Amino acid sequence: MSVRERKERERAERERLIVATARELAEQQGWDAVTTRRLAERIEYSQPVLYSHFRGKREIIGAVALQGAAELAADIRAATAAADGPRARVTALARAYLGFAAGHPAVYDAMFQLDGGLAFAREDTPEPLKDAFAALQETLRESAGAGVDPGLFTELFWAALHGLATLTRAGRLPPEDTERRTALLVDRLAVL
Amino acid sequence: MSVRERKERERAERERLIVATARELAEQQGWDAVTTRRLAERIEYSQPVLYSHFRGKREIIGAVALQGAAELAADIRAATAAADGPRARVTALARAYLGFAAGHPAVYDAMFQLDGGLAFAREDTPEPLKDAFAALQETLRESAGAGVDPGLFTELFWAALHGLATLTRAGRLPPEDTERRTALLVDRLAVL
DNA sequence: CCCTCACCCTAGCATCGCTAGAAATGCTGG
DNA sequence: CCAGCATTTCTAGCGATGCTAGGGTGAGGG
């Protein structure tokens, strides 16, 4: 039965190719440019092949989002691990988060702006998403302050970061003041 | 030349009808349901009429967004004016903002989530948008704290509110803790 | 009263996400 | 090694989208 194994391997490989290509195309030209036709052409298969892997475009976006969540969690853990002291850790976390959003705008859109058909804040939330939130909470819990639920504090801090990320990216906030806003955010929100 | 005046009046009236209908439809069934065909049918004209008023769907969304910005500014001013003391004012502002986002999700989407083709944080930013930001700043400047630029502080506070609004609406944050998050936000960010 | 012109609608284009059914590919048993 | 079968893949097409060209109609002015 090695034939089946090979086929499964090839299928999995092709699925990775689809997700990677969608992500690449979105990063290059925006999600609007990610049409099923263009995507199919890039992977050198016809459109229906996409639907043998994913239920539809939404699921493809969702797959990119999950990938992004895993990377974001890793980025945050790497940044905070390299920092000394609570304040440096929170600052590093904020910079890592905003840096990720600015550096991979299409992936960030897939995670939070577009409908990837993912559940959140619920029982059936996919693991990478829960883990990304966990990565935030690991560092932020030490800055929550006395008598404040770490989960609630993490939600608030996350919301602030998310707001900064999206408003900056949409041109609503001047990007040159990002660092000052980050500093103010850490100063005020975190109890150090 | 009273004929022309009447025609202009009718045109302006029809334009208001288009915007109001788009908003209504979006609020009832979401922006996805706002197609040029459905919109045209509801106002009892053909599609090309829409394009004699607006360059395209984006501009219609933009018109709804501007309307929303004016209402949001009014809501904020009304709420803060009725509050006594700095803390009550900031709390009222936050509640008014989040209440607006929750109460008019489609309008909020038009303002910040969708592409309405509006400029921000620039010279040619439409007046209602600048005024909404001004409404925030009027109340928040007294809570910025010593040595902190009120504009920067307002941007940060706004970003936090925006993050809370969008993440809550997208189901990323449990809605039942909204009030607690708001209280924590005010406690931490505002210097009272 | 008729002409003219501005307005509006019918019809259609290109593209979108998605799917049914035909064609082709490649595995398996004789 | 070949025939037959099953799986996979492609061609073609559906309904719907935003947007536009061009013809027809009705109201206003001489």
Coordinates of C-alpha atoms in Angstrom, one line a residue, chain A:
Chain A
M1 CA 0.0 0.0 0.0
S2 CA 2.9 2.4 -0.7
V3 CA 1.0 3.8 -3.6
R4 CA -1.6 5.3 -1.4
E5 CA 1.0 6.8 0.9
R6 CA 2.7 8.4 -2.0
K7 CA -0.6 9.9 -3.2
E8 CA -1.4 11.2 0.2
R9 CA 2.1 12.8 0.4
E10 CA 1.6 14.4 -3.0
R11 CA -1.8 15.7 -2.0
A12 CA -0.5 17.2 1.2
E13 CA 2.3 18.8 -0.7
R14 CA -0.1 20.3 -3.2
E15 CA -2.2 21.6 -0.4
R16 CA 0.8 23.3 1.1
L17 CA 1.5 24.7 -2.4
I18 CA -2.0 26.2 -2.6
V19 CA -1.7 27.9 0.8
A20 CA 1.8 29.2 0.1
T21 CA 0.8 30.5 -3.3
A22 CA -2.3 32.2 -2.0
R23 CA -0.3 33.8 0.7
E24 CA 2.4 34.9 -1.7
L25 CA -0.1 36.3 -4.1
A26 CA -2.0 38.1 -1.4
E27 CA 1.2 39.6 0.0
Q28 CA 2.3 40.8 -3.5
Q29 CA -1.0 42.2 -4.8
G30 CA -3.5 42.1 -2.0
W31 CA -6.3 39.6 -1.3
D32 CA -8.5 41.1 -4.0
A33 CA -6.0 39.7 -6.5
V34 CA -6.3 36.2 -5.1
T35 CA -9.0 34.8 -7.3
T36 CA -9.6 31.1 -7.7
R37 CA -8.6 31.3 -11.3
R38 CA -5.3 33.1 -10.7
L39 CA -4.5 30.8 -7.9
A40 CA -5.2 27.8 -10.0
E41 CA -3.1 29.1 -12.8
R42 CA -0.2 29.7 -10.5
I43 CA -0.2 26.2 -9.0
E44 CA -0.6 24.9 -12.6
Y45 CA -3.9 23.1 -11.9
S46 CA -7.4 23.9 -12.8
Q47 CA -9.8 25.5 -10.4
P48 CA -11.8 22.5 -9.3
V49 CA -8.6 21.1 -7.8
L50 CA -8.7 23.8 -5.2
Y51 CA -12.2 22.6 -4.2
S52 CA -10.9 19.1 -3.6
H53 CA -8.7 20.5 -0.9
F54 CA -10.8 23.3 0.5
R55 CA -14.5 24.0 0.7
G56 CA -14.0 27.4 -0.9
K57 CA -12.0 30.5 -0.9
R58 CA -12.8 31.2 2.8
E59 CA -11.1 28.1 3.9
I60 CA -8.0 29.0 2.0
I61 CA -7.9 32.3 3.7
G62 CA -8.4 30.4 7.0
A63 CA -5.5 28.2 6.3
V64 CA -3.2 31.2 5.7
A65 CA -4.6 32.7 8.9
L66 CA -3.7 29.6 10.9
Q67 CA -0.2 29.6 9.5
G68 CA 0.1 33.3 10.5
A69 CA -1.1 32.7 14.0
A70 CA 1.6 30.1 14.5
E71 CA 4.3 32.4 13.2
L72 CA 3.0 35.3 15.3
A73 CA 3.1 33.2 18.4
A74 CA 6.7 32.1 17.6
D75 CA 7.7 35.7 16.9
I76 CA 6.3 36.9 20.2
R77 CA 8.0 34.1 22.2
A78 CA 11.3 34.7 20.5
A79 CA 11.1 38.5 21.1
T80 CA 10.1 38.3 24.7
A81 CA 12.6 35.5 25.5
A82 CA 15.4 37.7 24.4
A83 CA 14.4 40.6 26.6
D84 CA 15.5 41.4 30.1
G85 CA 13.0 42.5 32.7
P86 CA 9.3 43.0 32.6
R87 CA 9.3 46.3 30.9
A88 CA 11.6 45.2 28.2
R89 CA 9.5 42.1 27.7
V90 CA 6.2 44.0 27.3
T91 CA 7.9 46.4 24.9
A92 CA 9.4 43.6 22.9
L93 CA 6.0 41.9 22.7
A94 CA 4.3 45.1 21.4
R95 CA 7.1 45.6 18.9
A96 CA 6.9 42.0 17.7
Y97 CA 3.1 42.2 17.3
L98 CA 3.1 45.5 15.4
G99 CA 6.1 44.4 13.4
F100 CA 4.3 41.2 12.4
A101 CA 1.2 43.1 11.3
A102 CA 3.3 45.6 9.4
G103 CA 5.6 43.0 7.9
H104 CA 2.9 40.5 6.8
P105 CA -0.2 42.7 6.1
A106 CA -1.9 40.1 4.0
V107 CA -1.5 37.4 6.6
Y108 CA -2.7 39.8 9.3
D109 CA -5.7 40.6 7.2
A110 CA -6.4 36.9 6.8
M111 CA -6.3 36.5 10.5
F112 CA -8.4 39.4 11.7
Q113 CA -9.8 41.4 8.8
L114 CA -11.2 38.9 6.4
D115 CA -13.6 36.1 7.0
G116 CA -11.6 32.9 7.2
G117 CA -14.5 31.0 8.7
L118 CA -12.6 30.6 11.9
A119 CA -14.1 30.3 15.4
F120 CA -12.8 32.5 18.2
A121 CA -13.1 32.7 21.9
R122 CA -15.0 29.4 21.9
E123 CA -14.6 25.7 22.5
D124 CA -13.8 24.8 18.9
T125 CA -11.2 27.6 18.3
P126 CA -8.3 26.1 16.3
E127 CA -5.2 25.4 18.4
P128 CA -2.9 27.9 16.7
L129 CA -5.2 30.8 17.5
K130 CA -5.5 29.7 21.2
D131 CA -1.7 29.4 21.3
A132 CA -1.1 32.8 19.9
F133 CA -3.3 34.3 22.6
A134 CA -1.5 32.1 25.1
A135 CA 1.8 33.5 23.9
L136 CA 0.5 37.0 24.6
Q137 CA -0.7 36.0 28.0
E138 CA 2.5 34.4 29.1
T139 CA 4.3 37.7 29.0
L140 CA 1.5 40.0 29.8
R141 CA 0.3 38.2 33.0
E142 CA 3.2 39.6 35.0
S143 CA 2.1 43.1 34.0
A144 CA -1.6 42.8 34.6
G145 CA -1.3 44.3 38.1
A146 CA -2.8 43.2 41.4
G147 CA -6.4 42.1 41.4
V148 CA -6.7 42.2 37.6
D149 CA -7.6 39.0 35.7
P150 CA -4.7 38.2 33.4
G151 CA -7.0 37.1 30.7
L152 CA -9.0 40.3 30.7
F153 CA -5.8 42.3 30.8
T154 CA -4.4 40.3 27.9
E155 CA -7.6 40.9 25.9
L156 CA -7.4 44.7 26.5
F157 CA -3.7 44.9 25.6
W158 CA -4.3 42.8 22.5
A159 CA -7.2 45.0 21.5
A160 CA -5.0 48.0 21.8
L161 CA -2.3 46.4 19.7
H162 CA -4.8 45.3 17.1
G163 CA -6.3 48.8 16.9
L164 CA -2.9 50.3 16.4
A165 CA -2.0 47.7 13.8
T166 CA -5.2 48.1 11.7
L167 CA -5.5 51.9 12.0
T168 CA -1.9 52.4 11.1
R169 CA -2.1 50.0 8.1
A170 CA -5.3 51.7 6.9
G171 CA -3.5 55.0 6.9
R172 CA -5.6 56.3 9.8
L173 CA -2.6 56.8 12.0
P174 CA 0.7 58.4 10.9
P175 CA 3.2 55.5 10.8
E176 CA 6.2 57.7 11.9
D177 CA 4.8 57.9 15.5
T178 CA 4.4 54.2 16.0
E179 CA 7.3 53.9 18.4
R180 CA 6.0 56.8 20.5
R181 CA 2.6 55.3 20.7
T182 CA 4.0 51.9 21.6
A183 CA 6.0 53.4 24.4
L184 CA 3.0 55.3 25.7
L185 CA 0.9 52.1 25.5
V186 CA 3.4 50.1 27.5
D187 CA 3.9 52.9 30.1
R188 CA 0.2 53.2 30.7
L189 CA -1.3 49.8 30.3
A190 CA 1.4 47.6 32.0
V191 CA 1.9 47.6 35.7
L192 CA 5.7 47.3 36.1

